[in-house]
Coordinates of C-alpha atoms and ligand atoms in Angstrom, one line a residue:
A1 CA 59.6 105.3 122.8
S2 CA 59.9 106.3 119.0
A3 CA 63.8 105.5 118.8
R4 CA 62.5 101.9 119.5
Q5 CA 59.6 101.7 117.2
V6 CA 59.7 100.2 113.9
N7 CA 57.6 100.2 111.0
I8 CA 56.7 97.5 108.5
A9 CA 54.8 97.5 105.6
I10 CA 53.3 94.7 103.8
I11 CA 52.8 94.0 100.3
G12 CA 51.1 90.7 99.1
A13 CA 48.6 88.5 101.6
G14 CA 48.4 85.2 99.7
G15 CA 49.8 82.0 100.5
V16 CA 53.2 83.0 101.3
G17 CA 51.9 86.7 102.8
K18 CA 49.1 84.8 105.1
C19 CA 51.9 82.5 106.4
F20 CA 54.2 85.6 107.2
L21 CA 51.5 87.5 109.1
S22 CA 51.0 84.7 111.6
Q23 CA 54.9 84.2 112.1
L24 CA 55.1 88.7 112.3
E25 CA 52.3 88.4 114.9
S26 CA 53.8 86.0 117.2
L27 CA 57.3 87.9 116.6
A28 CA 55.9 90.7 117.5
A29 CA 54.2 89.7 120.7
R30 CA 57.8 88.4 121.9
R31 CA 60.1 91.1 120.6
Q32 CA 61.0 93.2 123.4
S33 CA 63.8 95.4 122.2
Q34 CA 61.8 97.1 119.4
K35 CA 57.8 97.9 119.1
L36 CA 56.7 96.2 115.6
V37 CA 54.2 98.7 114.2
L38 CA 52.2 97.8 110.7
T39 CA 51.6 100.8 108.8
Y40 CA 50.5 99.5 105.8
I41 CA 49.2 96.7 103.6
A42 CA 47.9 95.7 100.2
T43 CA 47.2 93.1 97.7
S44 CA 46.6 93.9 94.2
K45 CA 42.9 95.5 94.9
K46 CA 43.1 96.3 98.6
A47 CA 44.8 98.5 101.1
V48 CA 44.9 99.4 105.1
Y49 CA 47.0 102.3 106.0
S50 CA 46.1 105.6 107.5
D51 CA 47.7 109.1 107.3
S52 CA 48.5 109.1 110.9
Y53 CA 50.2 105.8 110.7
S54 CA 48.0 104.2 113.3
P55 CA 49.1 100.5 114.3
I56 CA 47.0 97.8 112.2
A57 CA 46.1 95.4 114.4
L58 CA 48.0 92.0 113.5
D59 CA 45.8 89.7 115.1
S60 CA 42.6 90.6 112.6
V61 CA 44.7 92.1 109.5
V62 CA 43.2 89.7 107.4
S63 CA 40.0 90.3 108.1
T64 CA 40.7 94.1 108.1
L65 CA 42.2 94.1 104.6
S66 CA 39.4 92.0 103.1
S67 CA 37.0 94.2 104.5
S68 CA 38.4 97.5 103.6
S69 CA 37.4 99.8 100.7
Q70 CA 40.8 101.4 100.7
A71 CA 42.9 101.0 96.9
P72 CA 46.8 100.3 97.5
L73 CA 49.0 103.4 96.6
A74 CA 50.6 104.0 93.5
L75 CA 54.5 102.8 94.0
P76 CA 56.0 106.0 93.8
K77 CA 52.9 107.3 96.7
L78 CA 54.1 104.5 98.7
V79 CA 57.5 105.4 98.6
D80 CA 56.8 109.1 99.6
Y81 CA 54.2 107.8 102.4
L82 CA 56.6 105.4 104.3
A83 CA 59.7 107.8 103.8
A84 CA 57.4 110.6 105.4
S85 CA 57.1 108.9 108.9
G86 CA 60.3 109.6 110.1
T87 CA 60.3 106.3 111.5
K88 CA 62.7 103.3 110.4
T89 CA 60.5 101.1 108.1
V90 CA 60.9 97.8 106.6
L91 CA 59.3 96.9 103.5
V92 CA 58.2 93.4 102.8
D93 CA 57.4 92.2 99.6
N94 CA 55.6 89.4 99.6
T95 CA 54.2 89.0 95.6
S96 CA 55.7 88.1 92.8
S97 CA 55.2 91.5 91.1
Q98 CA 57.8 92.7 88.6
D99 CA 56.4 96.6 88.8
I100 CA 56.9 96.2 92.5
A101 CA 60.6 94.6 92.1
D102 CA 61.6 97.8 89.4
A103 CA 60.5 100.0 92.5
Y104 CA 63.0 98.6 95.0
P105 CA 66.0 101.1 94.1
S106 CA 63.3 104.2 95.0
F107 CA 62.5 102.5 98.4
L108 CA 65.9 101.9 99.2
R109 CA 67.3 105.0 98.3
R110 CA 65.0 107.1 100.7
G111 CA 66.4 104.1 103.3
I112 CA 63.6 102.0 103.5
S113 CA 64.7 98.5 103.9
I114 CA 63.4 95.4 102.3
V115 CA 63.0 92.1 102.7
T116 CA 61.3 89.3 100.0
P117 CA 60.9 86.1 98.4
N118 CA 60.3 87.5 95.2
K119 CA 63.0 86.4 92.5
K120 CA 61.8 89.4 90.2
A121 CA 64.2 92.0 91.4
F122 CA 67.5 89.7 91.8
S123 CA 67.4 87.9 88.8
G124 CA 65.6 90.4 86.2
S125 CA 67.9 92.6 83.9
Y126 CA 71.5 93.0 85.1
K127 CA 70.7 96.7 85.4
L128 CA 68.2 96.5 87.8
W129 CA 70.4 94.1 89.9
Q130 CA 73.1 97.1 90.0
D131 CA 70.6 99.9 90.5
I132 CA 69.2 97.6 93.5
F133 CA 72.4 97.7 95.4
A134 CA 73.8 101.0 94.1
A135 CA 70.3 102.5 95.7
K136 CA 71.3 100.3 98.8
E137 CA 74.3 101.8 99.9
E138 CA 73.1 105.3 98.8
G139 CA 70.0 104.9 101.2
G140 CA 71.7 103.1 103.6
A141 CA 69.1 100.4 104.0
L142 CA 68.9 97.1 104.5
L143 CA 68.1 94.2 101.7
Y144 CA 67.6 90.4 102.3
H145 CA 65.9 88.1 100.0
E146 CA 66.8 84.8 101.5
A147 CA 63.7 83.1 100.5
S148 CA 64.1 84.1 96.7
C149 CA 66.3 80.6 96.7
G150 CA 65.5 77.6 98.2
A151 CA 62.3 78.6 100.4
G152 CA 63.9 78.7 104.4
L153 CA 67.0 77.1 103.4
P154 CA 70.1 78.8 104.3
V155 CA 71.3 79.3 100.3
I156 CA 71.4 83.1 100.1
S157 CA 73.0 83.8 103.2
T158 CA 75.4 80.8 102.6
I159 CA 76.8 82.2 99.2
K160 CA 77.1 85.3 100.6
D161 CA 79.0 83.8 104.0
L162 CA 81.6 82.1 101.4
V163 CA 82.4 85.0 98.9
E164 CA 82.5 87.7 101.6
T165 CA 84.7 85.5 103.7
G166 CA 87.2 85.2 100.5
D167 CA 86.6 81.6 99.6
E168 CA 85.8 81.1 95.5
V169 CA 82.8 79.2 94.4
T170 CA 83.7 76.8 91.2
K171 CA 80.5 75.2 90.9
I172 CA 76.5 74.7 92.1
E173 CA 74.3 72.5 91.3
G174 CA 71.3 70.6 92.4
V175 CA 67.6 70.5 92.8
F176 CA 66.5 74.1 93.0
S177 CA 62.5 73.4 92.6
G178 CA 60.5 72.4 95.4
T179 CA 57.9 71.9 92.8
M180 CA 60.0 69.9 90.3
S181 CA 61.2 67.8 93.2
F182 CA 57.8 67.5 94.4
L183 CA 56.6 66.2 90.8
F184 CA 59.4 63.9 90.0
N185 CA 59.4 62.2 93.4
S186 CA 56.1 61.5 93.1
F187 CA 55.6 61.0 89.8
A188 CA 58.7 58.8 89.1
P189 CA 60.0 57.7 92.7
T190 CA 62.8 55.5 93.0
S191 CA 60.7 52.7 94.3
G192 CA 59.9 52.5 90.7
S193 CA 56.0 52.1 91.6
G194 CA 53.2 54.2 92.7
G195 CA 53.8 57.6 90.6
G196 CA 50.6 59.0 89.7
K197 CA 49.6 60.7 86.2
W198 CA 52.0 63.8 85.8
S199 CA 48.5 66.2 85.2
A200 CA 47.9 65.1 88.7
E201 CA 50.8 65.6 90.3
V202 CA 50.8 69.3 89.3
A203 CA 47.4 70.3 90.4
K204 CA 48.4 68.8 93.4
A205 CA 51.6 70.8 93.7
K206 CA 49.6 73.8 92.9
E207 CA 47.0 72.7 95.8
L208 CA 50.1 72.3 98.5
G209 CA 51.3 75.9 97.6
Y210 CA 54.6 74.7 96.1
T211 CA 54.0 76.3 92.6
E212 CA 54.7 80.0 91.8
P213 CA 51.2 82.0 91.4
D214 CA 51.0 80.9 88.0
P215 CA 52.1 77.3 87.8
R216 CA 53.9 77.8 84.7
D217 CA 56.6 79.5 85.7
D218 CA 57.9 76.3 87.3
L219 CA 57.4 74.1 84.7
N220 CA 58.8 76.0 82.2
G221 CA 62.0 76.1 84.1
L222 CA 61.8 79.9 84.4
D223 CA 61.6 79.4 88.4
V224 CA 64.9 77.7 88.4
A225 CA 66.5 80.0 85.7
R226 CA 65.5 82.4 88.1
K227 CA 67.1 81.4 91.1
L228 CA 70.2 80.1 89.2
T229 CA 70.4 83.8 87.7
I230 CA 71.1 85.1 91.5
L231 CA 73.0 82.4 92.6
A232 CA 75.7 82.9 89.1
R233 CA 75.2 86.7 90.2
Y234 CA 76.8 86.2 93.6
A235 CA 79.2 84.1 92.6
G236 CA 80.3 86.6 90.5
L237 CA 79.1 86.3 87.4
E238 CA 77.6 89.0 85.2
V239 CA 74.5 86.2 84.2
E240 CA 72.7 89.3 81.6
S241 CA 69.2 87.3 82.4
P242 CA 67.3 84.2 83.4
T243 CA 66.4 83.8 79.8
S244 CA 70.6 83.8 78.6
F245 CA 71.1 80.2 79.2
P246 CA 69.8 77.4 78.3
V247 CA 66.7 76.3 80.1
Q248 CA 64.6 73.4 79.3
S249 CA 60.9 73.4 79.5
L250 CA 58.1 71.1 80.6
I251 CA 55.1 73.0 78.5
P252 CA 53.8 71.1 76.4
K253 CA 54.3 73.2 72.7
E254 CA 50.2 73.1 72.5
L255 CA 49.4 74.7 75.6
E256 CA 52.6 77.6 75.4
S257 CA 50.1 80.3 74.3
V258 CA 46.8 79.5 76.7
A259 CA 45.8 82.3 78.4
S260 CA 45.4 81.3 81.9
G261 CA 47.5 79.0 84.3
D262 CA 43.6 77.6 85.0
E263 CA 43.1 76.4 81.4
F264 CA 46.8 75.2 80.9
L265 CA 45.9 72.6 84.0
A266 CA 42.7 71.9 82.9
R267 CA 44.1 70.5 79.7
L268 CA 47.2 69.2 80.7
P269 CA 46.2 66.0 81.2
E270 CA 45.9 65.7 77.1
F271 CA 49.8 65.5 77.6
D272 CA 50.4 63.0 80.4
A273 CA 51.5 59.9 77.8
Q274 CA 54.3 62.6 77.0
M275 CA 55.4 62.6 80.4
E276 CA 54.8 58.7 81.0
E277 CA 57.5 58.1 77.9
V278 CA 60.2 60.6 79.6
K279 CA 59.6 58.5 82.6
A280 CA 60.0 55.0 81.0
E281 CA 63.3 55.9 79.2
A282 CA 64.6 56.4 81.8
Q283 CA 63.8 53.2 83.5
K284 CA 64.9 51.0 81.1
E285 CA 68.4 52.1 82.1
G286 CA 67.3 51.4 85.5
K287 CA 67.3 55.3 86.5
V288 CA 64.9 58.1 87.4
V289 CA 64.4 61.4 85.8
R290 CA 65.1 64.7 87.9
F291 CA 65.3 68.2 86.8
V292 CA 68.1 69.7 87.9
G293 CA 70.2 73.2 87.4
S294 CA 73.8 74.0 87.4
I295 CA 76.5 76.5 87.1
D296 CA 79.7 76.0 86.4
V297 CA 81.8 79.6 87.1
A298 CA 85.2 78.7 85.1
S299 CA 83.2 78.0 81.7
K300 CA 80.5 80.6 82.9
Q301 CA 77.9 78.2 81.9
V302 CA 75.0 77.8 83.6
K303 CA 71.7 75.2 82.6
V304 CA 68.6 73.8 83.7
G305 CA 66.7 70.8 82.5
L306 CA 65.8 66.9 82.9
E307 CA 68.8 64.5 83.7
K308 CA 68.8 60.8 84.2
F309 CA 70.7 59.8 87.5
D310 CA 70.9 56.2 89.3
L311 CA 68.9 55.3 91.6
S312 CA 71.3 55.8 94.8
H313 CA 72.4 58.9 93.8
P314 CA 71.5 61.6 96.5
I315 CA 69.5 63.6 93.8
A316 CA 67.1 60.6 93.2
A317 CA 66.6 59.9 96.7
L318 CA 65.1 63.3 97.3
K319 CA 61.6 63.7 99.2
G320 CA 58.6 65.7 99.0
S321 CA 59.7 69.0 98.0
D322 CA 62.8 68.8 99.1
N323 CA 65.6 71.0 97.4
I324 CA 68.9 70.1 97.3
I325 CA 71.7 72.7 96.2
S326 CA 75.8 71.5 96.7
F327 CA 78.3 74.3 96.5
Y328 CA 81.8 73.7 95.1
T329 CA 84.4 75.8 96.0
K330 CA 88.4 76.4 96.9
R331 CA 88.4 76.0 100.5
Y332 CA 85.4 73.0 100.8
G333 CA 88.2 71.0 97.6
S334 CA 86.3 68.2 96.4
N335 CA 83.3 67.6 99.1
P336 CA 80.5 70.3 98.5
L337 CA 79.1 71.8 101.1
I338 CA 75.4 70.6 100.8
I339 CA 72.3 72.1 101.9
Q340 CA 69.0 69.8 101.7
G341 CA 65.4 70.1 102.6
A342 CA 61.8 71.6 102.0
G343 CA 62.2 74.1 99.2
A344 CA 58.5 75.0 98.9
G345 CA 55.9 76.3 100.8
G346 CA 54.0 78.7 102.6
D347 CA 55.4 78.3 106.0
V348 CA 58.8 77.3 105.0
T349 CA 58.8 80.1 102.5
A350 CA 57.4 82.8 105.1
M351 CA 60.3 81.4 107.5
G352 CA 62.6 82.7 105.2
V353 CA 61.3 86.2 105.2
T354 CA 61.2 86.4 109.1
S355 CA 64.1 85.2 109.9
D356 CA 65.6 88.0 107.0
L357 CA 63.2 90.7 108.9
L358 CA 65.1 90.0 112.0
K359 CA 68.7 90.4 110.4
V360 CA 67.1 93.5 109.5
L361 CA 65.7 94.8 113.0
A362 CA 69.0 93.8 114.8
Q363 CA 70.4 96.4 112.6
L364 CA 68.0 98.6 112.9
Ligands
NHO1 P1 50.6 84.4 95.9 O1 49.6 83.3 96.7 O2 49.7 84.4 94.4 O3 49.8 86.0 96.8 C1 50.4 86.8 95.8 C2 49.9 88.4 96.7 O4 50.5 89.4 96.3 C3 48.5 88.6 96.6 O5 47.9 88.9 97.8 C4 48.1 89.2 95.4 O6 47.1 90.5 95.7 C5 49.1 90.2 95.8 N1 50.1 91.1 94.5 C6 50.5 90.5 93.4 N2 50.8 91.6 92.5 C7 50.9 92.7 93.6 C8 50.7 94.1 93.0 N3 51.5 94.5 92.0 N4 50.3 94.8 94.4 C9 49.6 95.2 95.3 N5 49.5 93.3 95.4 C10 50.5 92.4 95.0 O7 51.9 84.0 95.6 P2 52.7 83.3 96.8 O8 52.7 81.8 96.5 O9 52.3 83.9 97.9 O10 54.1 83.9 96.7 C11 55.0 85.2 96.8 C12 56.1 85.4 96.3 O11 56.4 84.3 97.4 C13 56.2 85.1 95.1 O12 57.3 86.1 95.0 C14 56.8 83.8 95.4 O13 57.5 83.5 94.0 C15 57.5 84.1 96.4 N6 57.9 82.4 96.8 C16 57.0 81.3 97.2 C17 57.5 80.3 97.2 C18 56.2 78.9 97.4 O14 56.9 78.4 98.0 N7 55.2 79.4 97.5 C19 59.0 79.9 97.1 C20 59.8 80.9 97.2 C21 59.3 82.2 97.1 O15 61.1 78.9 97.7 C22 59.4 78.9 97.4 C23 59.7 78.6 95.9 O16 60.5 78.9 95.2 C24 58.2 77.9 95.4 C25 58.6 77.6 93.7 N8 57.5 77.4 93.1 C26 59.3 75.9 93.9 O17 60.4 75.7 94.1 O18 58.9 75.4 93.4

């Protein structure tokens, strides 16, 4: 029976993590071919696990975790703990931690597979990127990170399929941030009226679970820069880091150094007039402003920032937190392959993680 068992370890139980847990519970209940056993779960403060790897009940895991008095294992200890079980193990990293991302090579080398929405591992230094894929080969482990770009949309799998089937990606462009999409679609709607105050829309995006844990990572363009770094690398460019190309920040200078995300949100209303100006300037030309990114493979140019669009442009007409990503390739010619839909939020992001887990399970 143990051959059919797969152990699952989870780090992170926030917005995305909680949605993932409920998707995992229903997946485990439906899964006939394998027995999925949760053997470790941790947040930054607490953990639940046992030396005998006893199954942690999925239906009550959130309350078990919150009442636990166990501390999380340090990462090298966690690698040893998971590797010593003698059972195939998948680590689900639902944090945005750079430390955990930096440790991926040590998990993968020990044969522990990873699924994650965390962008840090794939958009950090180029060296980490290389180390991760080398360790994956060495350990014979599996690794999927669909939700690191476009939440549950098939963006990473699409670019991998394009490249691995021998197509050549020439250009990628679009709206890569659910938060930025939501902000501009509601702040500067194509109808011209009804947009709320910029700061109020930012607070709402955070409330809806669209933003990164610290919303400044969305507004400074870094979240989009990370996604473009990942896609550019799959398209064949050796992008050194998400800060190695031009990225426009929407953080007012005066708020760049405030200590916390909460303080930032509290002071943002002071700068609403600046964003009103940006909006009015586009309106004068009969356009709307949107936050976009692009990768031009031939010229190796990657850029992120505000651009104005005609009201009839597909980017102007996006709704809600939708992303739109256009892949221009040799095979697709001048009509790009386009992916569009919700690009942020707990459930759709968790779906990307759960579908990655299914891909891993099918190969274990
Ligand atoms: P939370 O709610 O802050 O939860 C983080 C959890 O990780 C907490 O339980 C915390 O205790 C734990 N944690 C943090 N550091 C830890 C450590 N060192 N050790 C142990 N535990 C630790 O974060 P979210 O919102 O649940 O996000 C989780 C991950 O999903 C992040 O890597 C985030 O980048 C990623 N993600 C989220 C979204 C989303 O919609 N919320 C998306 C993609 C990936 O497609 C989405 C997207 O790109 C959103 C983006 N902001 C956009 O487009 O607007």
